[in-house]
PDB file of C-alpha atoms in Angstrom:
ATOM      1  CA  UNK A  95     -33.780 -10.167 -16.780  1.00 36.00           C
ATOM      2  CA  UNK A  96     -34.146  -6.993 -15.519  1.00 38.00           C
ATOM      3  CA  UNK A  97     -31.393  -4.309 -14.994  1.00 37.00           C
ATOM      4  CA  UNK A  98     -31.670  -0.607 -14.008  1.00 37.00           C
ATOM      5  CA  UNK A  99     -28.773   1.531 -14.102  1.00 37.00           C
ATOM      6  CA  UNK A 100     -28.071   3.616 -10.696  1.00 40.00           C
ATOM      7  CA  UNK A 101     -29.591   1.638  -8.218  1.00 36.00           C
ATOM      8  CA  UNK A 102     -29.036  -1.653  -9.516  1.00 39.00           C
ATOM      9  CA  UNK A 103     -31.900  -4.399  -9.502  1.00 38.00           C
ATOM     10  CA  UNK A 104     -32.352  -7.599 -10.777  1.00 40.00           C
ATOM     11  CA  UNK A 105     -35.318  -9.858 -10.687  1.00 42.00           C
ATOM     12  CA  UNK A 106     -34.244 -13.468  -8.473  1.00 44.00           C
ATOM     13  CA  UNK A 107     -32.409 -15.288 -11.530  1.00 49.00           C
ATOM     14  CA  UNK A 108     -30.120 -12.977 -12.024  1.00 48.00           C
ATOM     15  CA  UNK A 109     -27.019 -11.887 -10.494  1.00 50.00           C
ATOM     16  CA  UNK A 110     -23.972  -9.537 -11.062  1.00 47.00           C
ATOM     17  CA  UNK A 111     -20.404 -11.383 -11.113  1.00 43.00           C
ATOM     18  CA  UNK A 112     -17.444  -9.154 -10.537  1.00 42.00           C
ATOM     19  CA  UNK A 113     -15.122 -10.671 -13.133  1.00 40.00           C
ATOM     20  CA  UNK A 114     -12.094 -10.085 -11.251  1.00 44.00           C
ATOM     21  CA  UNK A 115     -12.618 -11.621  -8.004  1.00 46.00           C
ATOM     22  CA  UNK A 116     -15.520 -13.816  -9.280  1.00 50.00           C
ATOM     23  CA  UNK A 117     -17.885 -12.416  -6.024  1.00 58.00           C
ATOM     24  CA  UNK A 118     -21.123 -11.796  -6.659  1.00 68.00           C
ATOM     25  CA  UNK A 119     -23.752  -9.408  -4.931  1.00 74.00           C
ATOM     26  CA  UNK A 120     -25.448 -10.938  -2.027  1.00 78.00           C
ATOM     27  CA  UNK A 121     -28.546 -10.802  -1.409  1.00 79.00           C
ATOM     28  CA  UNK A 122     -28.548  -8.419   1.099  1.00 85.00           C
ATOM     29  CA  UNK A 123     -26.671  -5.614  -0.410  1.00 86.00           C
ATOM     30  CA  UNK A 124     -29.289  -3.703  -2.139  1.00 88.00           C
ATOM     31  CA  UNK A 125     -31.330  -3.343   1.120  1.00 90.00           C
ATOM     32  CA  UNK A 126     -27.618  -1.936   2.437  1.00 91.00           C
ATOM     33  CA  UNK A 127     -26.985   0.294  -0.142  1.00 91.00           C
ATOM     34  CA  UNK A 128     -30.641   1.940   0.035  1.00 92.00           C
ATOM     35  CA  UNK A 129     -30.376   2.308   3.967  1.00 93.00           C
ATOM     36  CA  UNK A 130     -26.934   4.160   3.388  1.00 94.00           C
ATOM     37  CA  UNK A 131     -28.419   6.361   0.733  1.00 93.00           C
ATOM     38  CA  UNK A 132     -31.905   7.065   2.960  1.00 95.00           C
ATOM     39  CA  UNK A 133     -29.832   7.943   5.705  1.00 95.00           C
ATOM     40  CA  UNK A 134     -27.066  10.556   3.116  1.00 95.00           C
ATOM     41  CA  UNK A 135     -30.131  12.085   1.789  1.00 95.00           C
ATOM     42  CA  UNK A 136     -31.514  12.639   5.210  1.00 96.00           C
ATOM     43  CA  UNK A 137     -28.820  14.225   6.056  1.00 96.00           C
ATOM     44  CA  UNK A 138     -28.486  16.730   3.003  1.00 96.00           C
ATOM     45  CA  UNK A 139     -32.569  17.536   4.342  1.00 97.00           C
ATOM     46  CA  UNK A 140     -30.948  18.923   7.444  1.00 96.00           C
ATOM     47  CA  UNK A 141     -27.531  20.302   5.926  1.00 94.00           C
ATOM     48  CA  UNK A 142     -27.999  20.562   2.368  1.00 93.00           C
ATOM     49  CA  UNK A 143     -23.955  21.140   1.466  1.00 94.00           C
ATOM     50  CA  UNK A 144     -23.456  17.608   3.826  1.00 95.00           C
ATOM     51  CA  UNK A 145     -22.624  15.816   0.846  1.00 93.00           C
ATOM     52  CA  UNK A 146     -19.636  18.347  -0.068  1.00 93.00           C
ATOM     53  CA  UNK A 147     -18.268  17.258   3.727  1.00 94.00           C
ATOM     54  CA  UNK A 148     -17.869  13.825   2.983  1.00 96.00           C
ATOM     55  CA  UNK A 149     -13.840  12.764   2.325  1.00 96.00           C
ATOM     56  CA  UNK A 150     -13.919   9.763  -0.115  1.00 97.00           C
ATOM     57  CA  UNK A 151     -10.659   7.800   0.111  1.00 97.00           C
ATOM     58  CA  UNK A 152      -9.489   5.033  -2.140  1.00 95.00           C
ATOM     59  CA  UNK A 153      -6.248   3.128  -3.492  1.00 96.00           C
ATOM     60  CA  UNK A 154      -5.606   2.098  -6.938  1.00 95.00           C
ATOM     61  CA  UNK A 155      -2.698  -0.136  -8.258  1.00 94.00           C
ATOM     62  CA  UNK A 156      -0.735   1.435 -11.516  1.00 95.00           C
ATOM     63  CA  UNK A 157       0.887  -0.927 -13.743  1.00 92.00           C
ATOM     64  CA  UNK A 158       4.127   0.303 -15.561  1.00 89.00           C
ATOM     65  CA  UNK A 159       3.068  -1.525 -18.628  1.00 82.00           C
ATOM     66  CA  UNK A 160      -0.246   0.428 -18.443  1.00 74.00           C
ATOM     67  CA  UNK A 161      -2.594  -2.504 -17.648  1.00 59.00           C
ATOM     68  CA  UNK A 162      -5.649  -0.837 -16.483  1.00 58.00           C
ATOM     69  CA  UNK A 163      -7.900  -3.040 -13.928  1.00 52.00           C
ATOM     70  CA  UNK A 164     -11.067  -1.966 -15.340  1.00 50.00           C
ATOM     71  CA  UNK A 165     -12.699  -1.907 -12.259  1.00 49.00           C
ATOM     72  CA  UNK A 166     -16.348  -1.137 -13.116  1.00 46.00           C
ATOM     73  CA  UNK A 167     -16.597  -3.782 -15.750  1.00 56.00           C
ATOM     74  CA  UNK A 168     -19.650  -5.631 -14.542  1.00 58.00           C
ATOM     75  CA  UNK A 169     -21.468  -8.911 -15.811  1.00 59.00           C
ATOM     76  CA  UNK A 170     -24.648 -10.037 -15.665  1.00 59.00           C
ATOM     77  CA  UNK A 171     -25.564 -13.501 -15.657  1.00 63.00           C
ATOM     78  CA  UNK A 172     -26.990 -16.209 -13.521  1.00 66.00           C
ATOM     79  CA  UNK A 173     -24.120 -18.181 -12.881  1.00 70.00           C
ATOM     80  CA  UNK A 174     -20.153 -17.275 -12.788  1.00 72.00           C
ATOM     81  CA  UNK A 175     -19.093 -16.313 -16.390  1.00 67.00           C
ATOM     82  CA  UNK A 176     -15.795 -18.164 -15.233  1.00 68.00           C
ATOM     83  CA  UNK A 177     -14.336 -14.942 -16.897  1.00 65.00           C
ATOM     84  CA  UNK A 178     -10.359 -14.652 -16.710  1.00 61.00           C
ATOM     85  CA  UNK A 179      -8.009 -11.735 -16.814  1.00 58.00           C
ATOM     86  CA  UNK A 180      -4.945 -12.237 -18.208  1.00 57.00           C
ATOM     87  CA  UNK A 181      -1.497 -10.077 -16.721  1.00 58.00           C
ATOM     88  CA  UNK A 182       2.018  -9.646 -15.948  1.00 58.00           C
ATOM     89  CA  UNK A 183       3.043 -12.553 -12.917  1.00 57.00           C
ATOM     90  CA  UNK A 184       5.358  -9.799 -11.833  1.00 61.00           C
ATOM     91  CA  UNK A 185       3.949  -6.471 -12.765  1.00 71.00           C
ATOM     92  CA  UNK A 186       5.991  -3.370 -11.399  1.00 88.00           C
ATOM     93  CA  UNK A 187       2.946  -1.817  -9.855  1.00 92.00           C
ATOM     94  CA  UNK A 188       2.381   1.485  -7.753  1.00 95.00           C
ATOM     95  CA  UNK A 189      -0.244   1.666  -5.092  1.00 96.00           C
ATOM     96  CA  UNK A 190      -1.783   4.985  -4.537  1.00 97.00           C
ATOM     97  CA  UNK A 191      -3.955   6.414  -2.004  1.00 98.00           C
ATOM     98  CA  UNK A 192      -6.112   9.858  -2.374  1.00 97.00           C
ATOM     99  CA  UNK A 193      -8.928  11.319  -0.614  1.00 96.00           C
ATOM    100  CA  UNK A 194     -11.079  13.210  -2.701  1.00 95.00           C
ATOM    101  CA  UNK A 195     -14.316  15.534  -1.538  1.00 93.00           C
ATOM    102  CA  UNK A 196     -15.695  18.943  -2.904  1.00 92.00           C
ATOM    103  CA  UNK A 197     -12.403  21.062  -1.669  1.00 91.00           C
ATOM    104  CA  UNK A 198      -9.991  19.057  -3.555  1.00 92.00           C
ATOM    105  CA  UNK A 199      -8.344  15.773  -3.649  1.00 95.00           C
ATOM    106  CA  UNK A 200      -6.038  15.040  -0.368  1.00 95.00           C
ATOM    107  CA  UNK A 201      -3.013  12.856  -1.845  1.00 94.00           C
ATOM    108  CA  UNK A 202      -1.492  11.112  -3.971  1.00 97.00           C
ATOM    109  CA  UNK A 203       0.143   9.367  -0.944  1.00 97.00           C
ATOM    110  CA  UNK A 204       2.344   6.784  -2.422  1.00 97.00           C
ATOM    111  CA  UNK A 205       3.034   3.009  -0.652  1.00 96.00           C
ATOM    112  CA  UNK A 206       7.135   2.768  -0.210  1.00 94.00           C
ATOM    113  CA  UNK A 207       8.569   1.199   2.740  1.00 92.00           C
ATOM    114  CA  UNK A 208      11.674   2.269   4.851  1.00 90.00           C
ATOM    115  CA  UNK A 209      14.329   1.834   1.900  1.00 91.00           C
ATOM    116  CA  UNK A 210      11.845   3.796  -0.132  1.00 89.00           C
ATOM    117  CA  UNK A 211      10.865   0.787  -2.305  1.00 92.00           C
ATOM    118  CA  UNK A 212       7.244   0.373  -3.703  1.00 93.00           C
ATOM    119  CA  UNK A 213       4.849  -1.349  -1.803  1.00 93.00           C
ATOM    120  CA  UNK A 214       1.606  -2.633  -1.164  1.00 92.00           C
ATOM    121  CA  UNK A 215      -0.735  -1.635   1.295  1.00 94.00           C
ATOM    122  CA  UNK A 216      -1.682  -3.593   4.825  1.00 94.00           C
ATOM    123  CA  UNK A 217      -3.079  -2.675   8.066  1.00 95.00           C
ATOM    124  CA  UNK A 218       0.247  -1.269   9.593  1.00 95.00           C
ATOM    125  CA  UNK A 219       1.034   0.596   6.279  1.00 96.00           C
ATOM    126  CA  UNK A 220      -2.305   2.157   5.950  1.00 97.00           C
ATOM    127  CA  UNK A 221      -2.096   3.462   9.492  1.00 97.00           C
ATOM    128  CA  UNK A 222       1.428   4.851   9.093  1.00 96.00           C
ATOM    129  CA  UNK A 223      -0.339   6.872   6.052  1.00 97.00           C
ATOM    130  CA  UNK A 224      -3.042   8.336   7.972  1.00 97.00           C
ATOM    131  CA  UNK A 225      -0.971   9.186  10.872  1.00 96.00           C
ATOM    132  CA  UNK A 226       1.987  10.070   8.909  1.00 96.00           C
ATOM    133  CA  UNK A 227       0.510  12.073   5.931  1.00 96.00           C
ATOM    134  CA  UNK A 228      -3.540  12.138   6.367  1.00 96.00           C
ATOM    135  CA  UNK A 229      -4.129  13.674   9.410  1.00 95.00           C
ATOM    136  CA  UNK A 230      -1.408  15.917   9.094  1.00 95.00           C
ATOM    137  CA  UNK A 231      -2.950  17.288   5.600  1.00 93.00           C
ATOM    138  CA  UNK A 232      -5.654  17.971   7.326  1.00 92.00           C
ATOM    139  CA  UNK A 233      -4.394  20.681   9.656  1.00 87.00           C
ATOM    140  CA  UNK A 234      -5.650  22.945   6.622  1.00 79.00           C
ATOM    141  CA  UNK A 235      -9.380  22.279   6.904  1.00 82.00           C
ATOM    142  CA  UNK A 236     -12.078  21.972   9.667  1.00 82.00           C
ATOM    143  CA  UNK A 237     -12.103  18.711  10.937  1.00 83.00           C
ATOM    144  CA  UNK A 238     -15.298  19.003  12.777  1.00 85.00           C
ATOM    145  CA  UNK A 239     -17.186  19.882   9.933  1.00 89.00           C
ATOM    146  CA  UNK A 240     -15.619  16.993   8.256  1.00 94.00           C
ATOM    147  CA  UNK A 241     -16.661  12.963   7.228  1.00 96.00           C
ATOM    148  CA  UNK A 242     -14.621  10.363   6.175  1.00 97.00           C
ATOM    149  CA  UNK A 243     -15.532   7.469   4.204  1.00 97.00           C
ATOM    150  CA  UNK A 244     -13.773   3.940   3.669  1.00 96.00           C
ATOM    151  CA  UNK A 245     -14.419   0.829   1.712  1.00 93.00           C
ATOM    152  CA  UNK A 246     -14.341  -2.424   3.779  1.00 91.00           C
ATOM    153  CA  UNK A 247     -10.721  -3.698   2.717  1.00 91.00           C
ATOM    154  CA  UNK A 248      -9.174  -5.810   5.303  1.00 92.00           C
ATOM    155  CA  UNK A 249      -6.657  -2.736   5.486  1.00 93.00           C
ATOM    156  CA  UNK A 250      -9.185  -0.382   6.563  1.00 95.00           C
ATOM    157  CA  UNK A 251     -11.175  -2.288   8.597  1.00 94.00           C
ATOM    158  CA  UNK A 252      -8.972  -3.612  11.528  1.00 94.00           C
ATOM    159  CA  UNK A 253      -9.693  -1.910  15.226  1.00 94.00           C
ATOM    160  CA  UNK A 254      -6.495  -0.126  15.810  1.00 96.00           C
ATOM    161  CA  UNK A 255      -7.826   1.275  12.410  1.00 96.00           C
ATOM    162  CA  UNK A 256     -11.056   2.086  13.309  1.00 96.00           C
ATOM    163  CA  UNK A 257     -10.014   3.753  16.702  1.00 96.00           C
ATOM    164  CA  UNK A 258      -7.066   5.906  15.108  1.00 96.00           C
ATOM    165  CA  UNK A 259      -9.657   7.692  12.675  1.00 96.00           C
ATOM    166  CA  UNK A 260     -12.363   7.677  15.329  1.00 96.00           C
ATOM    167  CA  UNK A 261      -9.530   9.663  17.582  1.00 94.00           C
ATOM    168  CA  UNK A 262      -9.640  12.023  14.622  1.00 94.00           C
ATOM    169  CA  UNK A 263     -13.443  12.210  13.052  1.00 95.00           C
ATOM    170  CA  UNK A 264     -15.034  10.860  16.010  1.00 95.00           C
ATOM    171  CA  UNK A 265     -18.392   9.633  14.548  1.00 95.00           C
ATOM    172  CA  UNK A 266     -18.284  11.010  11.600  1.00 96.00           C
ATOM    173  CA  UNK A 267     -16.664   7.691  10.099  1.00 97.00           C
ATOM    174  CA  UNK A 268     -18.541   6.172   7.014  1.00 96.00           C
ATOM    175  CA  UNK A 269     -16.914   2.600   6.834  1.00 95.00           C
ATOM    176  CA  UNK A 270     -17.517  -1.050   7.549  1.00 93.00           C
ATOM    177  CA  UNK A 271     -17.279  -1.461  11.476  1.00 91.00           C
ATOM    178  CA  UNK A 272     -17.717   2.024  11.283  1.00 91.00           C
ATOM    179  CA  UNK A 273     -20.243   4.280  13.325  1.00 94.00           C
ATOM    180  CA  UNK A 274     -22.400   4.477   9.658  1.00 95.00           C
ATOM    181  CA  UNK A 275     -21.907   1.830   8.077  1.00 93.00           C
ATOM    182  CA  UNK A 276     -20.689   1.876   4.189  1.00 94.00           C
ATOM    183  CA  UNK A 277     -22.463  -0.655   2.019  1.00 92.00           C
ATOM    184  CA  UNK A 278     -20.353  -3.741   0.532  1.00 87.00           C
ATOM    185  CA  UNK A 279     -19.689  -4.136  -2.972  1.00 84.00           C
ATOM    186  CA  UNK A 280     -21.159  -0.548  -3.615  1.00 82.00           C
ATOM    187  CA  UNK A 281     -17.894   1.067  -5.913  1.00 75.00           C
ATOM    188  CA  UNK A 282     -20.267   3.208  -8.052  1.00 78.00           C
ATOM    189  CA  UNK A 283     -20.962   5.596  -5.290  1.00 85.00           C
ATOM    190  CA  UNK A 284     -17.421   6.672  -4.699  1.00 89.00           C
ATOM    191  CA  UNK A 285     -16.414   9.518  -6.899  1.00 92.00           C
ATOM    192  CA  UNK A 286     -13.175   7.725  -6.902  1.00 93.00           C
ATOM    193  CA  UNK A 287     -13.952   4.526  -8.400  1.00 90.00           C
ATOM    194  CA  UNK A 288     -16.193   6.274 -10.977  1.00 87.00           C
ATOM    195  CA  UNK A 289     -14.814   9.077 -11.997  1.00 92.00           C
ATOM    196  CA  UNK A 290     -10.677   9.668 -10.485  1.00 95.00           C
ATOM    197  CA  UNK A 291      -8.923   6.877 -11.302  1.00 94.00           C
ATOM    198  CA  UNK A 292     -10.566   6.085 -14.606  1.00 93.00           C
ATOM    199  CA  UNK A 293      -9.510  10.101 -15.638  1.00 94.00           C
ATOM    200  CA  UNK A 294      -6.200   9.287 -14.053  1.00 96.00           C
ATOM    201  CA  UNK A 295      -5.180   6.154 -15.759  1.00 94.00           C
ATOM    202  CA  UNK A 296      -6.378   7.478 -19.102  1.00 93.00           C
ATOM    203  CA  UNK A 297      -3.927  10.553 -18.792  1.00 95.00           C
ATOM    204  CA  UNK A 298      -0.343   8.913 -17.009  1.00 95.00           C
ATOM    205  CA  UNK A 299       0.610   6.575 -19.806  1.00 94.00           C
ATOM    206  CA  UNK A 300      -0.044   9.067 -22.755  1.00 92.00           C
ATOM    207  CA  UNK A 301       4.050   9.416 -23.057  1.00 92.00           C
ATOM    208  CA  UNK A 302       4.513   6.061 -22.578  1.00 92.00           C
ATOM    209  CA  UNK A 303       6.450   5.873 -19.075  1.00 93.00           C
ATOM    210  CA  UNK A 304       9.394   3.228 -18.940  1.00 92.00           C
ATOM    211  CA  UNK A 305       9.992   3.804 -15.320  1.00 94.00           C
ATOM    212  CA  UNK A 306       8.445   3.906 -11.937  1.00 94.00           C
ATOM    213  CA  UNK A 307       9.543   6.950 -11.188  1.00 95.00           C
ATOM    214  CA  UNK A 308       8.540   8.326 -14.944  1.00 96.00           C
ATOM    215  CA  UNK A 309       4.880   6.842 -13.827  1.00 96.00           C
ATOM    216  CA  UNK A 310       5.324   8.252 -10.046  1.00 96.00           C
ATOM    217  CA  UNK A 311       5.772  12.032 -11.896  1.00 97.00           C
ATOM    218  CA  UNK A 312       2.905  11.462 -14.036  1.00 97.00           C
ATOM    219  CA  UNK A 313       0.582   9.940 -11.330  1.00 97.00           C
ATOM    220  CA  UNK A 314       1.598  13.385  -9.025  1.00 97.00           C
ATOM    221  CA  UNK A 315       1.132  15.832 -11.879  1.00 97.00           C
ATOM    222  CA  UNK A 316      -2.168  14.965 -13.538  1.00 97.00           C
ATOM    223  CA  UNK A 317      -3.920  14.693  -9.776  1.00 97.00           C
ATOM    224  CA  UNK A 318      -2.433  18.031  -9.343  1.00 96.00           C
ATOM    225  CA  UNK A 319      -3.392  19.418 -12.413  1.00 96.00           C
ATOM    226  CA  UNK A 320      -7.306  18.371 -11.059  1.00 94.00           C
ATOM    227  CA  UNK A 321      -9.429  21.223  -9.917  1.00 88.00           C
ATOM    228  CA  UNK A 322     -12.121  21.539  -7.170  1.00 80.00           C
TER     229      UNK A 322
END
């Protein structure tokens, strides 16, 4: 077996199985995830702050009990590890949304429907945030010099989606059906996934929050506290 940190590779016995969902890398993806990083460094050739233009956007779920969904737990094996997770059937949970890029993190935007209950997110709720709170945030900033990256969630992905942030960034849109197109199963090169929501979720349950809204206030004032 061979493993390399970074750029993962594996020699052909071996494969990586995300415990959670039980999906493993395909076969393809490291070929994706080097053509999206040729064509980023490329791009830094010609603009050499590009990199600092990109807005990386995410959600995480927050558990009142503090489970943590340890996200970039990976392990390596050549067949499923048939590894199982064990939590709450009916965890009071809080789904979060942030953009983050070198001026700052835009967010937290928080999931609640109309009666202002906690929800989850889905294709009409995700558009309703970027109309709603996204684009408006952005008012502060030039959008032209501006890129906006996705992950391919089901959420993200659908084509009133695709054409409401198009309407906005045009073809600077870094996402699955996207004009570049962001590699699959490629969470170590968001900033999000490997560095904000770890530093997050080891900070909001220090004081032990017994309440949504306790974990709400904690969630909004540790992001805050986050500098460029």
């Amino acid at each position: 077996m061979k493993i390399f940190r970074g750029e993962q590779m594996v020699d052909s016995t071996c494969q990586v199985i995300y415990s959670q969902f039980g999906l493993a890398i395909h076969q393809n993806d490291h070929q994706a995830r080097r053509r999206f990083v040729e064509w980023a460094q490329n791009e830094i050739a010609v603009v050499p702050y590009f990199h600092k233009r990109i807005l990386f956007s995410d959600e995480a779920h927050f558990w009142l009990n503090g489970y943590v969904n340890k996200q970039n737990c990976r392990i390596w094996s050549e067949a499923n590890p048939q590894v199982y997770v064990e939590r709450p059937l009916h965890p009071e949970t809080l789904t979060v949304w942030c953009a983050l890029w070198a001026g700052g993190i835009i967010g937290p935007y928080l999931y609640k429907n109309d009666e202002g209950h906690n929800v989850t997110v889905n294709g009409d709720r995700y558009r309703t945030m970027i109309t709603n709170f996204f684009i408006p945030e952005l008012n502060n900033h030039d959008v032209q010099e501006l890129w906006f990256q996705q992950d391919g969630a089901t959420c993200h992905t659908a084509r009133a989606t695709i054409d409401l942030l198009k309407d906005t960034f045009g073809d600077r849109l870094i996402s699955r059906f996207g004009p570049v197109n962001w590699p699959p199963r490629s969470c170590d090169l968001t900033p999000l996934d490997y560095f904000l929501w770890g530093y997050v979720k080891s900070l909001v349950y220090a004081d032990k929050p017994q309440t949504l809204d306790h974990l709400e206030d904690n969630i909004r004032r540790v992001i805050a506290d986050i500098r460029p």
